[in-house]
Coordinates of C-alpha atoms in Angstrom, one line a residue:
Chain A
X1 CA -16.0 -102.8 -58.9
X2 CA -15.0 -106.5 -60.0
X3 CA -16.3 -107.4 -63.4
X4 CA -17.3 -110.9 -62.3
X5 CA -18.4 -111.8 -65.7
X6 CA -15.5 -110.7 -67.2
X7 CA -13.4 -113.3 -64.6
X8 CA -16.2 -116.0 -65.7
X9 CA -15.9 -115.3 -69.5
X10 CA -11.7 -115.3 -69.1
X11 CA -12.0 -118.9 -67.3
X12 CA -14.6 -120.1 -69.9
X13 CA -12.5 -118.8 -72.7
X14 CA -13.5 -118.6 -76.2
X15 CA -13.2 -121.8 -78.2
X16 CA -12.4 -120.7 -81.7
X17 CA -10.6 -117.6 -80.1
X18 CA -8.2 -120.1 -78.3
X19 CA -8.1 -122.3 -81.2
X20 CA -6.2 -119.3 -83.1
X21 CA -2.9 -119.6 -81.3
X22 CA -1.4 -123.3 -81.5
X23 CA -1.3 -125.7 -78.2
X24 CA 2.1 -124.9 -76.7
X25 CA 2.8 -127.8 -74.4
X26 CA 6.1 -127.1 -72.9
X27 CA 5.0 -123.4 -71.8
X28 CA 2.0 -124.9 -70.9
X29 CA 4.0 -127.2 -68.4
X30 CA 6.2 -124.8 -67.1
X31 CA 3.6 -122.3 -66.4
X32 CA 1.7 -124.8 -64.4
X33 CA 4.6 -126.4 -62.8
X34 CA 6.4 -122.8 -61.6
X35 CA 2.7 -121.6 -60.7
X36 CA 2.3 -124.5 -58.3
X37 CA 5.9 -125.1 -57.0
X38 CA 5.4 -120.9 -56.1
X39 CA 2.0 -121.5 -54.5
X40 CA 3.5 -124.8 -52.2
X41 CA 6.3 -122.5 -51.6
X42 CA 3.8 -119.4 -50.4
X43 CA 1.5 -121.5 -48.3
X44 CA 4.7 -122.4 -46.0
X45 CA 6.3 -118.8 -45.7
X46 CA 2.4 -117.5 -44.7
X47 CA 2.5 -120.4 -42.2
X48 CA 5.5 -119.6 -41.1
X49 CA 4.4 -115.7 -41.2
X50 CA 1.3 -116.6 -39.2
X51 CA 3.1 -118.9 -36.6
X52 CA 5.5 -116.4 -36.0
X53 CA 3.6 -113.5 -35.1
X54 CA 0.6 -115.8 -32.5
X55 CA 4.5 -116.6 -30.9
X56 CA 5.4 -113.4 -30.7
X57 CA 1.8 -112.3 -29.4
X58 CA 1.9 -115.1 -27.1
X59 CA 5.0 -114.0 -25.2
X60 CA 4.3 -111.1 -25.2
X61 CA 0.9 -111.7 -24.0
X62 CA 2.4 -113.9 -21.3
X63 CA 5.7 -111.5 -20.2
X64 CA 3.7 -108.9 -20.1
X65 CA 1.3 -109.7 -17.6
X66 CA 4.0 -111.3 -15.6
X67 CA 7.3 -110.7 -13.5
X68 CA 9.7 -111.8 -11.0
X69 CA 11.0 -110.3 -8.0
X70 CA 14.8 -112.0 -7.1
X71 CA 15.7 -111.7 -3.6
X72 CA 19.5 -112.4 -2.9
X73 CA 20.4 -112.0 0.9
X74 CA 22.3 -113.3 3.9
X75 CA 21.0 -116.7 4.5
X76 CA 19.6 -115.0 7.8
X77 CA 17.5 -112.8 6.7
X78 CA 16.2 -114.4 3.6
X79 CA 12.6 -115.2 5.3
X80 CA 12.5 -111.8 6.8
X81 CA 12.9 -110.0 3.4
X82 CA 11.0 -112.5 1.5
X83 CA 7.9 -111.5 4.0
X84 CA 9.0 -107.8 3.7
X85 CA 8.3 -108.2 -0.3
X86 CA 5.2 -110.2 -0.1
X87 CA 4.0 -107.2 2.1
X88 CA 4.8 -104.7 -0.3
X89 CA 3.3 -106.7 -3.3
X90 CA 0.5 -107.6 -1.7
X91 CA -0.7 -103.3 -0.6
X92 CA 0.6 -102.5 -4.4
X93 CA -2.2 -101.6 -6.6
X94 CA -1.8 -103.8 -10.4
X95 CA -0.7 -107.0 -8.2
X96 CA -2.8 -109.8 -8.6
X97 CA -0.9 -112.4 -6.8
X98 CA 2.7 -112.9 -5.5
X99 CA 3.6 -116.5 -4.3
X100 CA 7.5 -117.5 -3.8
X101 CA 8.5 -120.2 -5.5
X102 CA 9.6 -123.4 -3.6
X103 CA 13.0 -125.1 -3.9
X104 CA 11.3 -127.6 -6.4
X105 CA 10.1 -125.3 -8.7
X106 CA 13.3 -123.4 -8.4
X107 CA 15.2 -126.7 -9.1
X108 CA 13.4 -127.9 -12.2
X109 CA 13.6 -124.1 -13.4
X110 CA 17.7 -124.8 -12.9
X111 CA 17.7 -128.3 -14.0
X112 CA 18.6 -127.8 -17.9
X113 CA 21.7 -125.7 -17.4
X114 CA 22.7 -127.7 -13.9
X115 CA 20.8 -130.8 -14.0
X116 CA 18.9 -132.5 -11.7
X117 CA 20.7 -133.4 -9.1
X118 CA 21.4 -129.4 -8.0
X119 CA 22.4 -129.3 -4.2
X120 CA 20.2 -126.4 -3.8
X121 CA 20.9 -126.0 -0.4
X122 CA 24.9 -125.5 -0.4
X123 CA 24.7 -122.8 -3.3
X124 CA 23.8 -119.1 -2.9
X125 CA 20.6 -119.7 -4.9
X126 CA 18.7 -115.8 -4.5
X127 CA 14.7 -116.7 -3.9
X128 CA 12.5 -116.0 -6.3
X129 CA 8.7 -114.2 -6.0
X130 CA 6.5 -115.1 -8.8
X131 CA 4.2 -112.2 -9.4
X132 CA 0.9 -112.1 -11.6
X133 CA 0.0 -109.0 -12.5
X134 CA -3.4 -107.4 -13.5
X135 CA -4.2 -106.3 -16.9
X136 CA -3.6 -102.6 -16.2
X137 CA 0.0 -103.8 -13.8
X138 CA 1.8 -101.6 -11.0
X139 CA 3.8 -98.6 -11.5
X140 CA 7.2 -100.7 -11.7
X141 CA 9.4 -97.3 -10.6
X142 CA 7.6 -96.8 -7.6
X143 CA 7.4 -100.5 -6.9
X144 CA 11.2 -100.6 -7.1
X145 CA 11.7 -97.9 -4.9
X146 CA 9.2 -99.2 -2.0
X147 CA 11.2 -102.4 -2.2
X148 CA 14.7 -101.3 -1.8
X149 CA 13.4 -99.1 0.9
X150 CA 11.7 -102.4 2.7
X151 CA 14.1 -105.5 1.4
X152 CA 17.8 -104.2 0.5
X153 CA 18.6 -107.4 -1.1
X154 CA 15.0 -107.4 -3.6
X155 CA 15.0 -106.6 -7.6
X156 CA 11.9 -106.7 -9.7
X157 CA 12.4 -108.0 -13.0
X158 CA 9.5 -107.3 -15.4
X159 CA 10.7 -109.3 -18.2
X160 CA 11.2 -106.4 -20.5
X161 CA 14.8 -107.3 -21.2
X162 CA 13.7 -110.7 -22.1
X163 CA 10.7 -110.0 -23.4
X164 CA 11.7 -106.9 -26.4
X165 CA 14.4 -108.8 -28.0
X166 CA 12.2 -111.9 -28.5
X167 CA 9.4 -110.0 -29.6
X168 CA 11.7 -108.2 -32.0
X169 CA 12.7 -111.4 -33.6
X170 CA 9.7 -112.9 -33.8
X171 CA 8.5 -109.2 -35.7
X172 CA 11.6 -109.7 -38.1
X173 CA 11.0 -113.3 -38.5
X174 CA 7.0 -112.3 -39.4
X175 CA 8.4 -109.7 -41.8
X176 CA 10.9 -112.2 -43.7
X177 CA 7.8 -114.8 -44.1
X178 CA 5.8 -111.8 -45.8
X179 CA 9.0 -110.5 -47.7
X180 CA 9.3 -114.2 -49.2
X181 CA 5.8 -114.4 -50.3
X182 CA 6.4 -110.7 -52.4
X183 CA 9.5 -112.6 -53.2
X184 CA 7.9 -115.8 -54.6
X185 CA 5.1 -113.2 -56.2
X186 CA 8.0 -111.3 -57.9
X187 CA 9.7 -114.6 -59.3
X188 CA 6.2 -115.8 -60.4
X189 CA 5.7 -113.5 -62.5
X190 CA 9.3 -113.1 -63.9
X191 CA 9.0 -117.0 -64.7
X192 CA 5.1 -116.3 -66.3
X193 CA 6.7 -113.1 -68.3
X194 CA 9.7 -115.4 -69.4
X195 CA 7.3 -118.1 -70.9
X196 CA 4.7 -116.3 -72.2
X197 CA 7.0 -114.2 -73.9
X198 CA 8.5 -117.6 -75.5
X199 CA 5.1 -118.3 -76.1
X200 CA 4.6 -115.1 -78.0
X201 CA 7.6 -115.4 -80.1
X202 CA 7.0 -119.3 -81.1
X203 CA 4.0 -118.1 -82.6
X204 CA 5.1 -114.9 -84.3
X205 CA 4.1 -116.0 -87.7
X206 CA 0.6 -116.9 -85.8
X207 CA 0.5 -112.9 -84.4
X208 CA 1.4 -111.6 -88.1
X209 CA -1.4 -113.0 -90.0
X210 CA -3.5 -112.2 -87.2
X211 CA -2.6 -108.1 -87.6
X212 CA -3.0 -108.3 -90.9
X213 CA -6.4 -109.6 -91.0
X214 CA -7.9 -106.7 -88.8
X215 CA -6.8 -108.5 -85.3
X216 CA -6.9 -106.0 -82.9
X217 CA -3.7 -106.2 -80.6
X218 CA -6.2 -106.6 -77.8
X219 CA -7.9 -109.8 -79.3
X220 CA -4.6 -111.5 -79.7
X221 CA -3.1 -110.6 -76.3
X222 CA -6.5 -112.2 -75.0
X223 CA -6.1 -115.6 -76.6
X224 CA -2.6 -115.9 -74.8
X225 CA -3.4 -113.9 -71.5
X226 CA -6.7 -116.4 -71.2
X227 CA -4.0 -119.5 -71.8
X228 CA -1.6 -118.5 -69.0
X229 CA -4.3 -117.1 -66.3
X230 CA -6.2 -120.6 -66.4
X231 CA -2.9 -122.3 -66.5
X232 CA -1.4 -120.1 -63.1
X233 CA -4.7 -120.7 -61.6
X234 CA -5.1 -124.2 -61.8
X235 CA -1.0 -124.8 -61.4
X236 CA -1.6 -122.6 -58.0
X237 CA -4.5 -124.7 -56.8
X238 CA -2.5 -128.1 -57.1
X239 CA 0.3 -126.2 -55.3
X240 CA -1.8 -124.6 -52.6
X241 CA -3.9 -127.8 -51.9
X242 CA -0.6 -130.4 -51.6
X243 CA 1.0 -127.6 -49.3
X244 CA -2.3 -127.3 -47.1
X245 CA -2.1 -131.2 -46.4
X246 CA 1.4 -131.0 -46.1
X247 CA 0.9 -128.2 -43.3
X248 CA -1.9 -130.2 -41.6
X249 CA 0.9 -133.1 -41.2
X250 CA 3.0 -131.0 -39.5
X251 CA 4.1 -131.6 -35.6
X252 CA 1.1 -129.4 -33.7
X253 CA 2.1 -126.9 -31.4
X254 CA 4.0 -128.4 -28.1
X255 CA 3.4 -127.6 -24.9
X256 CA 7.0 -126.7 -24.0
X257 CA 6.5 -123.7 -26.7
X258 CA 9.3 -125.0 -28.6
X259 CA 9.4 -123.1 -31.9
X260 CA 9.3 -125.3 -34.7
X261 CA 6.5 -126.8 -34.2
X262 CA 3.0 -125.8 -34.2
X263 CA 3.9 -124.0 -37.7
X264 CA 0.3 -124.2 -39.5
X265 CA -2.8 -122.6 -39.6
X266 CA -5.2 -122.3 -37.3
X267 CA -9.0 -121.5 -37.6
X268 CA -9.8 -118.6 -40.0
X269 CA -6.3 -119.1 -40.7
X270 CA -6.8 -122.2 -42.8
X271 CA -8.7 -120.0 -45.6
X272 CA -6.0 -117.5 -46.4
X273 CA -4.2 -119.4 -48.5
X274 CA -7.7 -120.3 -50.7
X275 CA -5.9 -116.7 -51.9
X276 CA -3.2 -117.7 -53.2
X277 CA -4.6 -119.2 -56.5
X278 CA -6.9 -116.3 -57.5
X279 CA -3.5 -114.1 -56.6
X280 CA -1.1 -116.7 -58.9
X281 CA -4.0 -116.1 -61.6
X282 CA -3.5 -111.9 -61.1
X283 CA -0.1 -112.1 -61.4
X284 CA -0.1 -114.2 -64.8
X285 CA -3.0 -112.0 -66.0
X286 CA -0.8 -108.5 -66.0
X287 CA 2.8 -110.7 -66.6
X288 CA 0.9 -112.0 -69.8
X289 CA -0.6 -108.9 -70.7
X290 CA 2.0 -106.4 -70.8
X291 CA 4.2 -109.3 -72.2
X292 CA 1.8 -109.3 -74.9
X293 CA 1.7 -105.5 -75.5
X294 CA 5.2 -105.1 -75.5
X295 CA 5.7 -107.8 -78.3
X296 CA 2.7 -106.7 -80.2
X297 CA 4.2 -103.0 -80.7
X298 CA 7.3 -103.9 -82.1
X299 CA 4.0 -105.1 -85.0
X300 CA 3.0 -102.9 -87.8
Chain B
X1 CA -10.4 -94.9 -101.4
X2 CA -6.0 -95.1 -101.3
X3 CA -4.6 -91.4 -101.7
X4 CA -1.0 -91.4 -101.9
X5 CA 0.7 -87.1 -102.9
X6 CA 4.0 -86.4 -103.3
X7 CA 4.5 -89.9 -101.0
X8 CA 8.2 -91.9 -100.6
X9 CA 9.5 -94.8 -98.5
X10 CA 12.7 -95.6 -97.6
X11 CA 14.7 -98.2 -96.1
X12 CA 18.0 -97.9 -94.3
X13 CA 18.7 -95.0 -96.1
X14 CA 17.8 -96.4 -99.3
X15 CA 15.1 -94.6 -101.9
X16 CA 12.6 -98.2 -102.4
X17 CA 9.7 -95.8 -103.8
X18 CA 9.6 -91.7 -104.5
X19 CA 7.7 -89.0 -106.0
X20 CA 4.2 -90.8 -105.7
X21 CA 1.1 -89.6 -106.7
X22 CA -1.6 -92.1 -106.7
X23 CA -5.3 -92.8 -105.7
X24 CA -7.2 -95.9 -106.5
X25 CA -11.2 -94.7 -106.9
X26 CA -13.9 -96.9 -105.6
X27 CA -14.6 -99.5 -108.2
X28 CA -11.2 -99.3 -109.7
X29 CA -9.2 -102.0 -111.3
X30 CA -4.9 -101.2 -111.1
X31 CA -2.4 -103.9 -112.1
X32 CA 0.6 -102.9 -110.9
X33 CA 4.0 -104.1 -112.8
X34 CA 7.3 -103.8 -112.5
X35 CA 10.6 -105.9 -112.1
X36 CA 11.2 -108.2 -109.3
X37 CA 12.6 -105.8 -106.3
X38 CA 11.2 -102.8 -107.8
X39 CA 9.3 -102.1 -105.1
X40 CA 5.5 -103.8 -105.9
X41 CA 5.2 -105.8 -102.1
X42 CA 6.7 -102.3 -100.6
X43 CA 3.6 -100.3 -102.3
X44 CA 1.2 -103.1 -101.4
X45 CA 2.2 -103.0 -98.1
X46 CA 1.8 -99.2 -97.5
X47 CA -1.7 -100.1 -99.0
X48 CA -2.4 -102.1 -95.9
X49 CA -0.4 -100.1 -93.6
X50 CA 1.8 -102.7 -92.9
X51 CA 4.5 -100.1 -93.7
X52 CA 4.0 -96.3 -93.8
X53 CA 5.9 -93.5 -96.0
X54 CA 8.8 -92.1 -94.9
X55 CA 7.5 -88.5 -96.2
X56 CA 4.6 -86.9 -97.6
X57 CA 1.0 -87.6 -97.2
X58 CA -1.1 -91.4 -97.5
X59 CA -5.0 -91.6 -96.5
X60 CA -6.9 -94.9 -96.6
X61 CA -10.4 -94.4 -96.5
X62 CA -10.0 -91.0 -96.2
X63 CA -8.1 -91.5 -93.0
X64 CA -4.3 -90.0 -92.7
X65 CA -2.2 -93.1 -91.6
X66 CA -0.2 -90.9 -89.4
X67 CA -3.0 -90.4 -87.4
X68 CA -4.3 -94.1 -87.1
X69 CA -3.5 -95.6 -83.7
X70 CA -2.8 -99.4 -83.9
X71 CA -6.9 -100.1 -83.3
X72 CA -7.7 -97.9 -86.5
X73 CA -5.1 -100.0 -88.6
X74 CA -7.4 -103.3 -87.6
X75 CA -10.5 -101.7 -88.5
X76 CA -9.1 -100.6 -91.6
X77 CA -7.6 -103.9 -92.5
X78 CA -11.2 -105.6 -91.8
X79 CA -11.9 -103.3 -95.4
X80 CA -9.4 -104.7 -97.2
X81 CA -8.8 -108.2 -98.4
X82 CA -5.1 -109.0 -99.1
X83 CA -4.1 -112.2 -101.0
X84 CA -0.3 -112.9 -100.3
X85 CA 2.0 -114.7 -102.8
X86 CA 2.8 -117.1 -99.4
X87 CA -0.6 -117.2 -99.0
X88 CA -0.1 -117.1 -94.9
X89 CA -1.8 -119.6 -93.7
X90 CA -2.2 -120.7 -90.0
X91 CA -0.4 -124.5 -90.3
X92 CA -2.6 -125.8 -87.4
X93 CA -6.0 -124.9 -88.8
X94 CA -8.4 -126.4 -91.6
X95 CA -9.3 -124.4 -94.4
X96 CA -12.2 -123.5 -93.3
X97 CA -11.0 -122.3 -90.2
X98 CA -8.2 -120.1 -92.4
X99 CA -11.1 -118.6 -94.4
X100 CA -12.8 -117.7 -91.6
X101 CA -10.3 -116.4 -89.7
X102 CA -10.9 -112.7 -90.8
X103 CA -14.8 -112.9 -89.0
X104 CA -13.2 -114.7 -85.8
X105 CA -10.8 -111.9 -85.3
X106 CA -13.2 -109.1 -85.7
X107 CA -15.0 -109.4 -82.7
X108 CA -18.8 -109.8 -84.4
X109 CA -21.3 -111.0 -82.3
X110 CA -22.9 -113.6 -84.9
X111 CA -21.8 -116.7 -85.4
X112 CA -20.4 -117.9 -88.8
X113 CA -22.8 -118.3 -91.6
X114 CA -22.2 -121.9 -92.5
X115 CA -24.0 -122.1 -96.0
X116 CA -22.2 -118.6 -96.6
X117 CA -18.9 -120.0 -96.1
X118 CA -19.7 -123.3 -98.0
X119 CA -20.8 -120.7 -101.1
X120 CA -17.6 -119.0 -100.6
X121 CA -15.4 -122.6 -100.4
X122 CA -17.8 -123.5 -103.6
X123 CA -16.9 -120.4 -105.5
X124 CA -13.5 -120.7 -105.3
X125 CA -13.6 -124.4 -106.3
X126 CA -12.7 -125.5 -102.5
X127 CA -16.3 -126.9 -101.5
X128 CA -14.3 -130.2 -101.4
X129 CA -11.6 -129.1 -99.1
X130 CA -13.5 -127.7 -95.8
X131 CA -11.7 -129.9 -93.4
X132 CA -8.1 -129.9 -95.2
X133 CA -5.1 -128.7 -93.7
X134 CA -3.1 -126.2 -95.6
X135 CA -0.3 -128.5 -95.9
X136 CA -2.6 -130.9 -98.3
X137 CA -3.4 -128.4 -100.9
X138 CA -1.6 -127.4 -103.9
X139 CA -0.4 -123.8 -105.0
X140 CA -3.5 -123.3 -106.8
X141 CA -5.7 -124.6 -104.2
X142 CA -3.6 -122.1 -101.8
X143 CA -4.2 -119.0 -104.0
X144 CA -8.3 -119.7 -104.1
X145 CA -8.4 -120.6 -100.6
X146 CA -6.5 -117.4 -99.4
X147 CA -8.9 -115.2 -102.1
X148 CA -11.9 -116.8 -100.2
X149 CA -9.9 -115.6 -96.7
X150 CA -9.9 -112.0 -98.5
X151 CA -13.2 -111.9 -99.6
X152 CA -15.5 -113.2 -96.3
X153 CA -15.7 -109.8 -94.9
X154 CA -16.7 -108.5 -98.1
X155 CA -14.3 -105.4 -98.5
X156 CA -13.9 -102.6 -100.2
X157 CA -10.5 -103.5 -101.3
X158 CA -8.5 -106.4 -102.4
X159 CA -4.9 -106.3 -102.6
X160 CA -3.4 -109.0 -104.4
X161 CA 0.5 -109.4 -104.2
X162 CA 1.4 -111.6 -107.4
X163 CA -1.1 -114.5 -107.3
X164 CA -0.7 -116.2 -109.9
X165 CA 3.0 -116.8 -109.5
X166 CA 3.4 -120.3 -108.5
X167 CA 0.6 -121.2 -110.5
X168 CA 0.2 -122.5 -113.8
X169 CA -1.9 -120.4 -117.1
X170 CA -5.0 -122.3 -116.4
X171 CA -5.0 -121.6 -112.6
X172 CA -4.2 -117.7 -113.2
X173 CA -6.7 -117.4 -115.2
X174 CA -8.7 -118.8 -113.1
X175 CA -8.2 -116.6 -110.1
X176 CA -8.2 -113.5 -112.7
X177 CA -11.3 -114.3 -113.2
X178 CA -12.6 -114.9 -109.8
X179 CA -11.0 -111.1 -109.4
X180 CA -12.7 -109.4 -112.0
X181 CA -16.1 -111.0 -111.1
X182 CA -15.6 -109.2 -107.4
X183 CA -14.6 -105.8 -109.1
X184 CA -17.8 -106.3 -111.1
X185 CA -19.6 -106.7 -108.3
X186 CA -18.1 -103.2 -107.3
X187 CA -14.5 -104.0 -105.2
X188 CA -11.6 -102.7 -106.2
X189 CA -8.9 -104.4 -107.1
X190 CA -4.9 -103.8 -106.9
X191 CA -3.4 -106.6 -108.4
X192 CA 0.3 -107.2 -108.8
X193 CA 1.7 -108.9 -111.3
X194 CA 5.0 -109.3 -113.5
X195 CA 2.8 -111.2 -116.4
X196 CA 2.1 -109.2 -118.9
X197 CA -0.2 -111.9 -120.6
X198 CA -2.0 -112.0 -117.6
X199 CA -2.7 -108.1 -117.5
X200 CA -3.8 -108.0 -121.4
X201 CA -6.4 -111.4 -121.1
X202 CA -7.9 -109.1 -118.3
X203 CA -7.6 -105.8 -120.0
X204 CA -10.0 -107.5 -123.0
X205 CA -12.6 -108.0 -119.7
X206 CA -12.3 -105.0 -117.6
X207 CA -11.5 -101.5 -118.0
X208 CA -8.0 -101.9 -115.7
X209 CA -5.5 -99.3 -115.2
X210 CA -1.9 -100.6 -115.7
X211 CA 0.4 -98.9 -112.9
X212 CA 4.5 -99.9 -113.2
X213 CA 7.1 -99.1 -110.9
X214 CA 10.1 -97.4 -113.1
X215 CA 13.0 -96.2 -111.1
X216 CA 11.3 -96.3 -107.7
X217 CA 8.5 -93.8 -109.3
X218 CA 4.8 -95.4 -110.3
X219 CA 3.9 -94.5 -113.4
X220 CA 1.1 -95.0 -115.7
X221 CA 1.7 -97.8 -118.0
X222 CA 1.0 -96.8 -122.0
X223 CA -0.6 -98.6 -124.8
X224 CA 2.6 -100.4 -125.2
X225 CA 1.7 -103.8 -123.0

């Protein structure tokens, strides 16, 4: 269970408790600035994170559900085994529509490797059928057999040799974005531990007299821990906020697919990294805190 | 109230204090004497646990400091009052702030008893010097203002390591006699001190034991001071 007032009373702080410890402006500073830069820095690997894994649903969603079958035949039978296939896709159970593709599509489909001016006609082109399957799709084994039986010259494609090594890299690219933001979590909190352990030992003579009039280690460790939490927090929140604005001005998603853009959130999306500053406060809480123990033992 | 048997301490393989047997009663009064380096901060600071014996056995407030765990060293410290020679002040707060430092820490619930601290500040001769910074006052002013730090919790023991000595006659007798007015009013006292004039203006006052460290052993000081 969350003790909420516990979070309200470390935010609200204790005035004459914080005024025990001198200000330390330069640990302040960096705390806040490595907070924030951390936070701008997580927003854009989730976004990437996120991005990369609605691409990799996408096409996968979109492979999936289709495939191609590529006839390649004497230029006199062509037709016949074209209708042979249509035949066969249309009495196979999982097929929702098969429709060969015209020269024109088949052109424009060419036209970035060739270009445009492709003479279609005086090449051995093999004529493609575009099938859409249905969610639950055809047997693709039996399929293949039925059409070598019926068109010789016929080979279904089902995109799964396109379709695994793209999803694959879009899984690995997903995995980097969330092994950055452990990453940047890690270094946060290496950074925190570094300056609050500065902290502690600019004000060693503070922590002394402190023991030695009945402090408890607890009390002291508070009066910094509260300092560097508030200072994370609010340090995140700049960070976060810039690097949601920053994502909103980013190139939307284009139409053509192309990958880098359409890199930020979308819909609930836009409220995961409100997270981020509460996290950037957890991680300075426990960075400070067993910082603080640490020094405080070496204390009589 | 402080039980030391059979108790040492040493540092870096060196003897500082041996063979003592000790215990301050409640109530008590104990100058403790001895050359510079003899070992007088060393005992004081077993007495606060700010160091602990290398062998035998030490209680304060009947506790064994071997078994105290780093919250029970606190709460004991909350029951004593030490006055340093360096005073050991916080450079960034008033003197009020200093004095009251002791309640802050301990975690009480009430607020600070402003016409309790301004009788304490008046009793020490500070009432003038609420909002100074420890950097304005003198070494006298430093002494009383540190005793008034001691004192706010009320405790059962003060520990005073050498006091008076960066301050002139008047001013030691001054806070000698701010000393014995808080043993009167039942605290006892430990008070350090190489000045021998000192211990004998208080000895016409209050029944005080004379304690000196002699070749790293406490002893009992005679008629002889």
């Amino acid at each position: 269970m969350v003790d909420v007032s516990g979070i309200v009373a470390l935010f609200q702080g204790d005035r004459q408790a914080d005024r025990v410890v001198p200000p330390s402006g330069f640990t302040a500073r960096l705390t806040s600035f490595t907070a924030g830069a951390m936070a701008f820095l997580t927003v854009f690997a989730l976004a990437l994170s996120l991005a990369t894994g609605r691409l990799a649903d996408r096409w996968n969603a979109e492979l999936a559900r289709t495939s191609t079958v590529r006839i390649s035949a004497p230029e006199g039978q062509m037709a016949a085994q074209s209708e042979a296939v249509l035949n066969v896709l249309r009495t196979t159970q999982g097929i929702k529509t098969a429709r060969v593709m015209g020269d024109k599509e088949q052109r424009k489909l060419l036209e970035p490797w060739f270009g445009p001016d492709l003479p279609l006609d005086s090449l051995p082109i093999p004529r493609l059928i575009e099938v859409i399957e249905t969610d639950d799709g055809p047997d693709n084994e039996s399929l293949r057999l039925r059409l070598s039986a019926e068109a010789p010259g016929a080979v279904l494609d089902d995109h799964t040799r396109w379709r695994r090594p793209l999803v694959q890299a879009a899984g690995r690219i997903r995995l980097m974005g969330l092994l950055s933001i452990l990453l940047i979590a890690g270094s946060t909190a290496a950074m925190i531990t570094l300056a609050a352990q500065s902290a502690l030992a600019a004000n060693g003579q503070v922590i002394t007299v402190l023991r030695l009039i009945g402090a408890r280690d607890v009390y002291i460790a508070r009066a910094f821990v509260r300092r560097f939490t508030v200072r994370a927090f609010m340090g995140a929140l700049v960070g976060t906020l810039l690097a949601m604005v920053a994502t909103y001005f980013l190139p939307a998603a284009a139409e053509e697919g192309a990958f880098l853009t359409g890199l930020g959130f979308r819909g609930a999306h836009w409220l995961l990294p409100l997270l981020i500053p509460p996290m950037a406060a957890i991680v300075a809480f426990w960075a400070t805190r067993l910082a603080a123990f640490r020094v405080l033992k070496r204390l009589m | 109230m402080i039980e030391l048997k059979n108790a040492a301490f040493s540092y870096g393989g060196r003897d500082i204090l041996m063979d003592m047997d000790l215990r301050l009663a409640p109530g008590s009064f104990h100058f403790l004497t001895g050359p510079s380096g003899s070992g007088k901060t060393t005992l004081m600071k077993l007495c606060y646990k700010a160091l602990q014996p290398t062998t035998g056995l030490m209680r304060i407030f009947e506790q064994d400091v071997r078994a105290m765990d780093r919250d029970d060293v606190a709460r004991v410290r909350r029951r004593i009052g030490v006055v340093h020679q360096d005073c050991q002040f916080l450079d960034h707060l008033n003197v009020a702030e200093n004095v009251t430092l002791p309640v802050q820490v301990s975690e009480r619930d009430e607020e600070i008893d402003e016409a309790h601290l301004m009788d304490l500040l008046g009793w020490v001769g500070l009432a003038d010097h609420y909002d100074a910074m420890p950097a304005e006052l003198s070494g006298g002013e430093r002494q009383r203002a540190a005793l008034a730090r001691a004192v706010i919790m009320s405790p059962d023991l003060i520990i005073a390591d050498e006091p008076t000595g960066n301050v002139d006659w008047e001013m030691a007798q001054r806070l000698l006699s701010l000393l014995i007015e808080l043993n009167k009013m039942g605290k006892t006292i430990l008070l350090a001190t190489h000045d021998l004039n000192l211990i004998r203006t208080a000895k016409q006052q209050v029944a005080a034991r004379v304690l000196r460290i002699q070749d790293h052993r406490v002893v009992l000081a005679g008629a002889d001071l």
